[in-house]
PDB file of C-alpha atoms and ligand atoms in Angstrom:
ATOM      1  CA  MET P   1      18.915  22.349  13.710  1.00 46.00           C
ATOM      2  CA  THR P   2      20.454  24.761  11.187  1.00 49.00           C
ATOM      3  CA  ALA P   3      18.631  25.906   8.051  1.00 54.00           C
ATOM      4  CA  SER P   4      20.750  23.573   5.893  1.00 63.00           C
ATOM      5  CA  THR P   5      20.189  20.427   7.971  1.00 78.00           C
ATOM      6  CA  PRO P   6      18.195  17.991   5.818  1.00 83.00           C
ATOM      7  CA  LEU P   7      14.955  16.841   7.394  1.00 89.00           C
ATOM      8  CA  SER P   8      15.009  13.283   8.698  1.00 93.00           C
ATOM      9  CA  GLN P   9      12.541  10.686   7.414  1.00 93.00           C
ATOM     10  CA  ASP P  10      10.678  11.005  10.716  1.00 95.00           C
ATOM     11  CA  GLU P  11      10.401  14.789  10.277  1.00 95.00           C
ATOM     12  CA  LEU P  12       9.122  14.329   6.712  1.00 95.00           C
ATOM     13  CA  LYS P  13       6.457  11.969   8.056  1.00 97.00           C
ATOM     14  CA  THR P  14       5.451  14.581  10.645  1.00 97.00           C
ATOM     15  CA  LEU P  15       5.184  17.245   7.933  1.00 97.00           C
ATOM     16  CA  VAL P  16       2.908  15.191   5.686  1.00 98.00           C
ATOM     17  CA  GLY P  17       0.868  14.008   8.661  1.00 98.00           C
ATOM     18  CA  GLN P  18       0.176  17.629   9.571  1.00 98.00           C
ATOM     19  CA  ALA P  19      -0.418  18.648   5.941  1.00 98.00           C
ATOM     20  CA  ALA P  20      -3.157  16.021   5.667  1.00 98.00           C
ATOM     21  CA  LEU P  21      -5.320  17.958   8.138  1.00 98.00           C
ATOM     22  CA  GLN P  22      -6.374  20.272   5.288  1.00 98.00           C
ATOM     23  CA  TYR P  23      -8.305  17.348   3.741  1.00 98.00           C
ATOM     24  CA  VAL P  24     -10.313  16.589   6.892  1.00 98.00           C
ATOM     25  CA  VAL P  25     -13.826  17.948   6.512  1.00 98.00           C
ATOM     26  CA  PRO P  26     -15.226  19.671   9.646  1.00 98.00           C
ATOM     27  CA  GLY P  27     -18.269  17.945  11.091  1.00 98.00           C
ATOM     28  CA  GLU P  28     -17.560  14.687   9.255  1.00 98.00           C
ATOM     29  CA  LEU P  29     -15.887  11.349   9.854  1.00 98.00           C
ATOM     30  CA  VAL P  30     -12.406  10.695   8.517  1.00 98.00           C
ATOM     31  CA  GLY P  31     -10.994   7.360   7.355  1.00 98.00           C
ATOM     32  CA  VAL P  32      -7.697   6.616   9.063  1.00 98.00           C
ATOM     33  CA  GLY P  33      -5.021   4.227   7.795  1.00 98.00           C
ATOM     34  CA  THR P  34      -2.184   2.468   9.550  1.00 98.00           C
ATOM     35  CA  GLY P  35       1.558   2.875   9.986  1.00 98.00           C
ATOM     36  CA  SER P  36       4.243   5.215  11.256  1.00 98.00           C
ATOM     37  CA  THR P  37       3.253   8.051   8.873  1.00 98.00           C
ATOM     38  CA  VAL P  38      -0.406   7.746   9.827  1.00 98.00           C
ATOM     39  CA  ASN P  39       0.606   7.821  13.481  1.00 98.00           C
ATOM     40  CA  LYS P  40       1.868  11.370  12.822  1.00 98.00           C
ATOM     41  CA  PHE P  41      -1.467  12.207  11.214  1.00 98.00           C
ATOM     42  CA  ILE P  42      -3.340  10.808  14.222  1.00 98.00           C
ATOM     43  CA  GLU P  43      -1.255  13.028  16.533  1.00 98.00           C
ATOM     44  CA  ALA P  44      -2.129  16.040  14.368  1.00 98.00           C
ATOM     45  CA  LEU P  45      -5.791  15.014  14.196  1.00 98.00           C
ATOM     46  CA  ALA P  46      -6.011  15.218  17.983  1.00 98.00           C
ATOM     47  CA  SER P  47      -5.540  18.997  17.681  1.00 97.00           C
ATOM     48  CA  ILE P  48      -8.832  19.296  15.741  1.00 98.00           C
ATOM     49  CA  LYS P  49     -10.721  16.407  17.304  1.00 97.00           C
ATOM     50  CA  ASP P  50     -13.534  18.644  18.549  1.00 97.00           C
ATOM     51  CA  SER P  51     -14.334  19.725  14.986  1.00 98.00           C
ATOM     52  CA  ILE P  52     -14.886  16.189  13.584  1.00 98.00           C
ATOM     53  CA  ARG P  53     -17.440  13.464  14.303  1.00 98.00           C
ATOM     54  CA  GLY P  54     -14.774  10.822  14.629  1.00 98.00           C
ATOM     55  CA  ALA P  55     -12.860   8.265  12.621  1.00 98.00           C
ATOM     56  CA  VAL P  56     -13.233   4.935  10.867  1.00 98.00           C
ATOM     57  CA  SER P  57     -10.055   2.996  11.506  1.00 98.00           C
ATOM     58  CA  SER P  58      -8.203   0.450   9.370  1.00 98.00           C
ATOM     59  CA  SER P  59      -6.519  -1.488  12.191  1.00 98.00           C
ATOM     60  CA  GLU P  60      -6.614  -2.356  15.854  1.00 98.00           C
ATOM     61  CA  ALA P  61      -3.332  -0.440  16.238  1.00 98.00           C
ATOM     62  CA  SER P  62      -4.762   2.811  14.841  1.00 98.00           C
ATOM     63  CA  THR P  63      -7.976   2.346  16.831  1.00 98.00           C
ATOM     64  CA  VAL P  64      -5.992   2.149  20.069  1.00 98.00           C
ATOM     65  CA  ARG P  65      -4.112   5.354  19.191  1.00 98.00           C
ATOM     66  CA  LEU P  66      -7.242   7.231  18.131  1.00 98.00           C
ATOM     67  CA  LYS P  67      -9.159   6.275  21.262  1.00 98.00           C
ATOM     68  CA  ALA P  68      -6.209   7.126  23.508  1.00 98.00           C
ATOM     69  CA  LEU P  69      -6.349  10.667  22.101  1.00 98.00           C
ATOM     70  CA  GLY P  70     -10.104  10.928  22.694  1.00 98.00           C
ATOM     71  CA  ILE P  71     -11.135  10.551  19.034  1.00 98.00           C
ATOM     72  CA  PRO P  72     -14.333   8.469  18.658  1.00 98.00           C
ATOM     73  CA  VAL P  73     -13.944   5.416  16.397  1.00 98.00           C
ATOM     74  CA  LEU P  74     -16.965   4.121  14.485  1.00 98.00           C
ATOM     75  CA  ASP P  75     -17.392   0.669  12.997  1.00 98.00           C
ATOM     76  CA  ALA P  76     -17.228   0.672   9.182  1.00 98.00           C
ATOM     77  CA  ASN P  77     -20.689  -0.935   9.074  1.00 98.00           C
ATOM     78  CA  GLN P  78     -22.179   2.188  10.626  1.00 96.00           C
ATOM     79  CA  VAL P  79     -20.932   4.318   7.743  1.00 97.00           C
ATOM     80  CA  ARG P  80     -22.270   4.654   4.211  1.00 97.00           C
ATOM     81  CA  SER P  81     -19.444   6.790   2.852  1.00 98.00           C
ATOM     82  CA  LEU P  82     -16.507   8.952   3.859  1.00 98.00           C
ATOM     83  CA  SER P  83     -15.288  12.128   2.220  1.00 98.00           C
ATOM     84  CA  VAL P  84     -11.664  11.188   2.710  1.00 98.00           C
ATOM     85  CA  TYR P  85      -9.374   8.330   3.670  1.00 98.00           C
ATOM     86  CA  ILE P  86      -5.838   9.184   4.760  1.00 98.00           C
ATOM     87  CA  ASP P  87      -3.150   6.526   4.734  1.00 98.00           C
ATOM     88  CA  GLY P  88       0.508   5.859   4.011  1.00 98.00           C
ATOM     89  CA  ALA P  89       2.006   3.558   1.399  1.00 98.00           C
ATOM     90  CA  ASP P  90       5.007   1.317   0.963  1.00 98.00           C
ATOM     91  CA  GLU P  91       5.329   2.433  -2.658  1.00 98.00           C
ATOM     92  CA  ILE P  92       3.455   4.891  -4.881  1.00 98.00           C
ATOM     93  CA  ASP P  93       4.020   5.282  -8.603  1.00 98.00           C
ATOM     94  CA  GLY P  94       3.487   8.213 -10.966  1.00 98.00           C
ATOM     95  CA  ARG P  95      -0.168   7.284 -11.503  1.00 98.00           C
ATOM     96  CA  GLY P  96      -1.170   7.049  -7.833  1.00 98.00           C
ATOM     97  CA  TYR P  97      -1.093   3.247  -7.787  1.00 98.00           C
ATOM     98  CA  MET P  98       0.312   1.885  -4.558  1.00 98.00           C
ATOM     99  CA  VAL P  99       1.720  -1.148  -2.792  1.00 98.00           C
ATOM    100  CA  LYS P 100       0.503  -1.320   0.794  1.00 98.00           C
ATOM    101  CA  GLY P 101       0.419  -3.787   3.658  1.00 98.00           C
ATOM    102  CA  GLY P 102       3.847  -3.428   5.205  1.00 98.00           C
ATOM    103  CA  GLY P 103       1.972  -3.061   8.479  1.00 98.00           C
ATOM    104  CA  ALA P 104      -0.246  -6.082   7.713  1.00 98.00           C
ATOM    105  CA  ALA P 105      -3.415  -3.945   7.688  1.00 98.00           C
ATOM    106  CA  LEU P 106      -4.057  -4.066   3.936  1.00 98.00           C
ATOM    107  CA  THR P 107      -7.496  -5.703   4.007  1.00 98.00           C
ATOM    108  CA  ARG P 108      -9.083  -3.225   6.379  1.00 98.00           C
ATOM    109  CA  GLU P 109      -7.226  -0.427   4.604  1.00 98.00           C
ATOM    110  CA  LYS P 110      -8.837  -1.432   1.335  1.00 98.00           C
ATOM    111  CA  ILE P 111     -12.266  -1.668   2.970  1.00 98.00           C
ATOM    112  CA  VAL P 112     -12.077   1.820   4.489  1.00 98.00           C
ATOM    113  CA  ALA P 113     -10.563   3.213   1.269  1.00 98.00           C
ATOM    114  CA  ALA P 114     -13.530   1.766  -0.637  1.00 98.00           C
ATOM    115  CA  LEU P 115     -15.906   3.798   1.532  1.00 98.00           C
ATOM    116  CA  ALA P 116     -14.102   7.035   0.751  1.00 98.00           C
ATOM    117  CA  HIS P 117     -14.526   9.462  -2.130  1.00 98.00           C
ATOM    118  CA  ASN P 118     -10.867  10.534  -1.901  1.00 97.00           C
ATOM    119  CA  PHE P 119      -7.733   8.642  -0.926  1.00 98.00           C
ATOM    120  CA  VAL P 120      -5.029  10.989   0.336  1.00 98.00           C
ATOM    121  CA  CYS P 121      -1.691   9.182   0.496  1.00 98.00           C
ATOM    122  CA  ILE P 122       0.883  10.605   2.905  1.00 98.00           C
ATOM    123  CA  ALA P 123       4.430   9.490   2.289  1.00 98.00           C
ATOM    124  CA  ASP P 124       8.039  10.542   2.470  1.00 95.00           C
ATOM    125  CA  GLU P 125       9.921  10.704  -0.808  1.00 95.00           C
ATOM    126  CA  SER P 126      11.523   7.267  -0.347  1.00 95.00           C
ATOM    127  CA  LYS P 127       8.124   5.758  -1.242  1.00 97.00           C
ATOM    128  CA  ARG P 128       7.894   7.320  -4.714  1.00 98.00           C
ATOM    129  CA  VAL P 129       8.857   4.776  -7.389  1.00 98.00           C
ATOM    130  CA  ASP P 130       8.599   4.514 -11.149  1.00 98.00           C
ATOM    131  CA  VAL P 131       7.510   0.866 -11.136  1.00 98.00           C
ATOM    132  CA  LEU P 132       5.893  -0.929  -8.190  1.00 98.00           C
ATOM    133  CA  GLY P 133       7.411  -4.159  -6.904  1.00 98.00           C
ATOM    134  CA  ALA P 134      10.787  -3.459  -5.335  1.00 98.00           C
ATOM    135  CA  PHE P 135       9.010  -3.495  -1.965  1.00 98.00           C
ATOM    136  CA  PRO P 136       7.861  -7.091  -1.352  1.00 98.00           C
ATOM    137  CA  LEU P 137       4.164  -7.272  -2.227  1.00 99.00           C
ATOM    138  CA  PRO P 138       2.056  -8.137   0.850  1.00 99.00           C
ATOM    139  CA  VAL P 139      -0.833 -10.542   0.289  1.00 99.00           C
ATOM    140  CA  GLU P 140      -3.239 -11.515   3.080  1.00 98.00           C
ATOM    141  CA  VAL P 141      -4.132 -15.189   2.696  1.00 98.00           C
ATOM    142  CA  ILE P 142      -6.192 -17.855   4.394  1.00 98.00           C
ATOM    143  CA  PRO P 143      -3.542 -20.063   6.024  1.00 98.00           C
ATOM    144  CA  MET P 144      -4.532 -23.355   4.306  1.00 98.00           C
ATOM    145  CA  ALA P 145      -4.030 -21.708   0.888  1.00 98.00           C
ATOM    146  CA  ALA P 146      -0.611 -20.151   1.543  1.00 98.00           C
ATOM    147  CA  ALA P 147       1.560 -22.781  -0.179  1.00 98.00           C
ATOM    148  CA  HIS P 148      -0.697 -22.972  -3.231  1.00 98.00           C
ATOM    149  CA  ILE P 149      -0.746 -19.185  -3.584  1.00 98.00           C
ATOM    150  CA  ALA P 150       3.050 -19.078  -3.218  1.00 98.00           C
ATOM    151  CA  ARG P 151       3.344 -21.532  -6.145  1.00 98.00           C
ATOM    152  CA  ARG P 152       1.045 -19.367  -8.266  1.00 98.00           C
ATOM    153  CA  PHE P 153       3.297 -16.364  -7.639  1.00 98.00           C
ATOM    154  CA  GLU P 154       6.306 -18.483  -8.718  1.00 98.00           C
ATOM    155  CA  LEU P 155       4.657 -18.807 -12.146  1.00 98.00           C
ATOM    156  CA  LEU P 156       4.631 -14.969 -12.306  1.00 97.00           C
ATOM    157  CA  GLY P 157       8.329 -14.828 -11.354  1.00 98.00           C
ATOM    158  CA  GLY P 158       7.761 -13.952  -7.695  1.00 98.00           C
ATOM    159  CA  GLN P 159       9.144 -15.582  -4.564  1.00 98.00           C
ATOM    160  CA  ALA P 160       6.631 -15.612  -1.714  1.00 98.00           C
ATOM    161  CA  THR P 161       7.569 -16.040   1.924  1.00 98.00           C
ATOM    162  CA  LEU P 162       5.309 -16.270   4.935  1.00 98.00           C
ATOM    163  CA  ARG P 163       5.655 -13.203   7.169  1.00 98.00           C
ATOM    164  CA  LEU P 164       6.797 -14.172  10.664  1.00 98.00           C
ATOM    165  CA  LYS P 165       6.534 -12.443  14.025  1.00 98.00           C
ATOM    166  CA  ASP P 166       8.572 -13.724  16.943  1.00 98.00           C
ATOM    167  CA  GLY P 167       9.385 -16.852  14.918  1.00 98.00           C
ATOM    168  CA  ARG P 168       5.740 -17.753  14.219  1.00 98.00           C
ATOM    169  CA  PRO P 169       3.457 -16.813  11.311  1.00 98.00           C
ATOM    170  CA  LEU P 170       2.143 -13.301  11.820  1.00 98.00           C
ATOM    171  CA  VAL P 171      -1.608 -13.296  12.447  1.00 98.00           C
ATOM    172  CA  THR P 172      -3.488 -10.283  11.065  1.00 98.00           C
ATOM    173  CA  ASP P 173      -6.357  -8.411  12.727  1.00 98.00           C
ATOM    174  CA  ASN P 174      -8.583 -10.712  10.638  1.00 98.00           C
ATOM    175  CA  GLY P 175      -6.948 -13.917  11.910  1.00 98.00           C
ATOM    176  CA  GLN P 176      -5.153 -14.633   8.610  1.00 98.00           C
ATOM    177  CA  HIS P 177      -1.533 -14.810   7.379  1.00 98.00           C
ATOM    178  CA  ILE P 178       0.609 -12.583   5.142  1.00 98.00           C
ATOM    179  CA  LEU P 179       2.764 -13.656   2.198  1.00 99.00           C
ATOM    180  CA  ASP P 180       5.454 -11.181   1.086  1.00 99.00           C
ATOM    181  CA  VAL P 181       6.262 -11.579  -2.608  1.00 99.00           C
ATOM    182  CA  ARG P 182       9.669 -10.490  -3.911  1.00 98.00           C
ATOM    183  CA  GLY P 183      10.833 -10.209  -7.493  1.00 98.00           C
ATOM    184  CA  LEU P 184       7.713  -8.786  -9.138  1.00 98.00           C
ATOM    185  CA  ARG P 185       7.821  -5.851 -11.524  1.00 98.00           C
ATOM    186  CA  ILE P 186       4.259  -4.543 -11.431  1.00 98.00           C
ATOM    187  CA  THR P 187       3.850  -2.709 -14.719  1.00 98.00           C
ATOM    188  CA  ASP P 188       0.062  -3.254 -14.894  1.00 98.00           C
ATOM    189  CA  PRO P 189      -1.198  -2.801 -11.303  1.00 98.00           C
ATOM    190  CA  LEU P 190      -4.884  -2.899 -12.294  1.00 98.00           C
ATOM    191  CA  ALA P 191      -4.482  -6.268 -14.022  1.00 98.00           C
ATOM    192  CA  LEU P 192      -2.367  -7.818 -11.249  1.00 98.00           C
ATOM    193  CA  GLU P 193      -4.800  -6.680  -8.549  1.00 98.00           C
ATOM    194  CA  SER P 194      -7.747  -8.123 -10.481  1.00 98.00           C
ATOM    195  CA  GLU P 195      -5.991 -11.407 -11.185  1.00 98.00           C
ATOM    196  CA  VAL P 196      -4.592 -12.151  -7.737  1.00 98.00           C
ATOM    197  CA  ASN P 197      -7.795 -11.120  -5.964  1.00 97.00           C
ATOM    198  CA  GLN P 198      -9.681 -13.973  -7.609  1.00 97.00           C
ATOM    199  CA  TRP P 199      -7.227 -16.725  -6.605  1.00 98.00           C
ATOM    200  CA  PRO P 200      -8.890 -18.999  -4.036  1.00 98.00           C
ATOM    201  CA  GLY P 201      -7.592 -18.271  -0.545  1.00 98.00           C
ATOM    202  CA  VAL P 202      -6.456 -14.717  -1.258  1.00 98.00           C
ATOM    203  CA  VAL P 203      -8.134 -12.320   1.153  1.00 98.00           C
ATOM    204  CA  THR P 204      -6.551  -9.164  -0.261  1.00 98.00           C
ATOM    205  CA  VAL P 205      -3.570  -8.363  -2.453  1.00 98.00           C
ATOM    206  CA  GLY P 206      -1.612  -5.279  -1.436  1.00 98.00           C
ATOM    207  CA  VAL P 207      -1.824  -3.633  -4.859  1.00 98.00           C
ATOM    208  CA  PHE P 208      -4.069  -0.565  -4.485  1.00 98.00           C
ATOM    209  CA  ALA P 209      -4.919   0.231  -8.092  1.00 98.00           C
ATOM    210  CA  HIS P 210      -8.711   0.026  -8.298  1.00 96.00           C
ATOM    211  CA  HIS P 211      -8.749   2.281  -5.235  1.00 92.00           C
ATOM    212  CA  LYS P 212      -5.673   4.331  -5.960  1.00 98.00           C
ATOM    213  CA  ALA P 213      -4.644   7.623  -4.406  1.00 98.00           C
ATOM    214  CA  SER P 214      -6.369  10.744  -5.652  1.00 98.00           C
ATOM    215  CA  VAL P 215      -3.748  12.915  -3.958  1.00 98.00           C
ATOM    216  CA  CYS P 216      -0.284  12.220  -2.572  1.00 98.00           C
ATOM    217  CA  LEU P 217       1.284  14.554  -0.038  1.00 98.00           C
ATOM    218  CA  LEU P 218       4.935  13.723  -0.571  1.00 98.00           C
ATOM    219  CA  GLY P 219       7.457  14.831   2.019  1.00 97.00           C
ATOM    220  CA  THR P 220      10.611  16.009   0.260  1.00 95.00           C
ATOM    221  CA  ARG P 221      13.675  17.993   1.242  1.00 90.00           C
ATOM    222  CA  GLN P 222      12.071  20.952  -0.525  1.00 91.00           C
ATOM    223  CA  GLY P 223       8.897  20.618   1.564  1.00 93.00           C
ATOM    224  CA  VAL P 224       5.546  18.907   1.042  1.00 97.00           C
ATOM    225  CA  LYS P 225       4.665  18.376  -2.614  1.00 98.00           C
ATOM    226  CA  THR P 226       1.016  17.837  -3.567  1.00 98.00           C
ATOM    227  CA  LEU P 227       0.686  15.324  -6.386  1.00 98.00           C
ATOM    228  CA  THR P 228      -2.750  14.754  -7.892  1.00 98.00           C
ATOM    229  CA  TYR P 229      -3.884  11.869 -10.084  1.00 97.00           C
TER     230      TYR P 229
HETATM  231  C1  LIG H 301       0.173  -0.716   6.618  1.00 86.56           C
HETATM  232  C2  LIG H 301       0.466   0.097   5.411  1.00 86.56           C
HETATM  233  C3  LIG H 301       1.227   1.349   5.611  1.00 86.56           C
HETATM  234  O1  LIG H 301       0.509   2.404   5.077  1.00 86.56           O
HETATM  235  C4  LIG H 301       2.558   1.241   4.924  1.00 86.56           C
HETATM  236  O2  LIG H 301       3.207   0.083   5.395  1.00 86.56           O
HETATM  237  C5  LIG H 301       3.421   2.472   5.190  1.00 86.56           C
HETATM  238  O3  LIG H 301       3.783   2.500   6.527  1.00 86.56           O
HETATM  239  P1  LIG H 301       4.767   3.585   7.108  1.00 86.56           P
HETATM  240  O4  LIG H 301       4.024   4.889   7.118  1.00 86.56           O
HETATM  241  O5  LIG H 301       5.082   3.085   8.500  1.00 86.56           O
HETATM  242  O6  LIG H 301       5.994   3.631   6.241  1.00 86.56           O
HETATM  243  O7  LIG H 301       0.113  -0.218   4.304  1.00 86.56           O
HETATM  244  O8  LIG H 301      -0.445  -1.936   6.289  1.00 86.56           O
END
């Protein structure tokens, strides 16, 4: 690679995954998210695994990776609080509000984020948006409520489709389904999160506003930028 070769998206993810190590507190547990960017963080975390107590994981997929690298994984119920939770995002706006759930792990991500004092978002620059909503909003739902919830999103101008895997409805780690909602322009993330979360049958909406990022490590062509909120 020459000095002028722009970094690929994968290389940007590696950079922010490594940069996140500075937020891991020695001797403590770290909250670990889900996704391709977090996978880079997990690889980096292995290099300091002997200096931490272990991790609380937000998905079966991350748990498998953490354990394969010899990092102990604790159940969230064994933990009162975490100093930091590190996770990716599908979109992040200028206030640290995010859309998450592209990897279908949004419910456990929100649970582990709620345990943490700080949410460090790691993302390449393609995730930075002015207004959330261009990425279809993931919503984990109880299957019998899916059609009703889809109709409620229609009233807000959104079109919800059931996420499929191998031609069948995707089943989350929690045994539920995912609706992906297109066409929303989320100008008030706090209000939308509050509203949708109280619709019957919604397990979790993928707006992360009440537990937004406190820091974003954004991978850009100029290097890793640290954005604080
Ligand atoms: C998984 C998530 C991920 O954080 C989000 O989808 C970003 O993933 P990636 O780092 O692969 O782009 O919310 O549910």
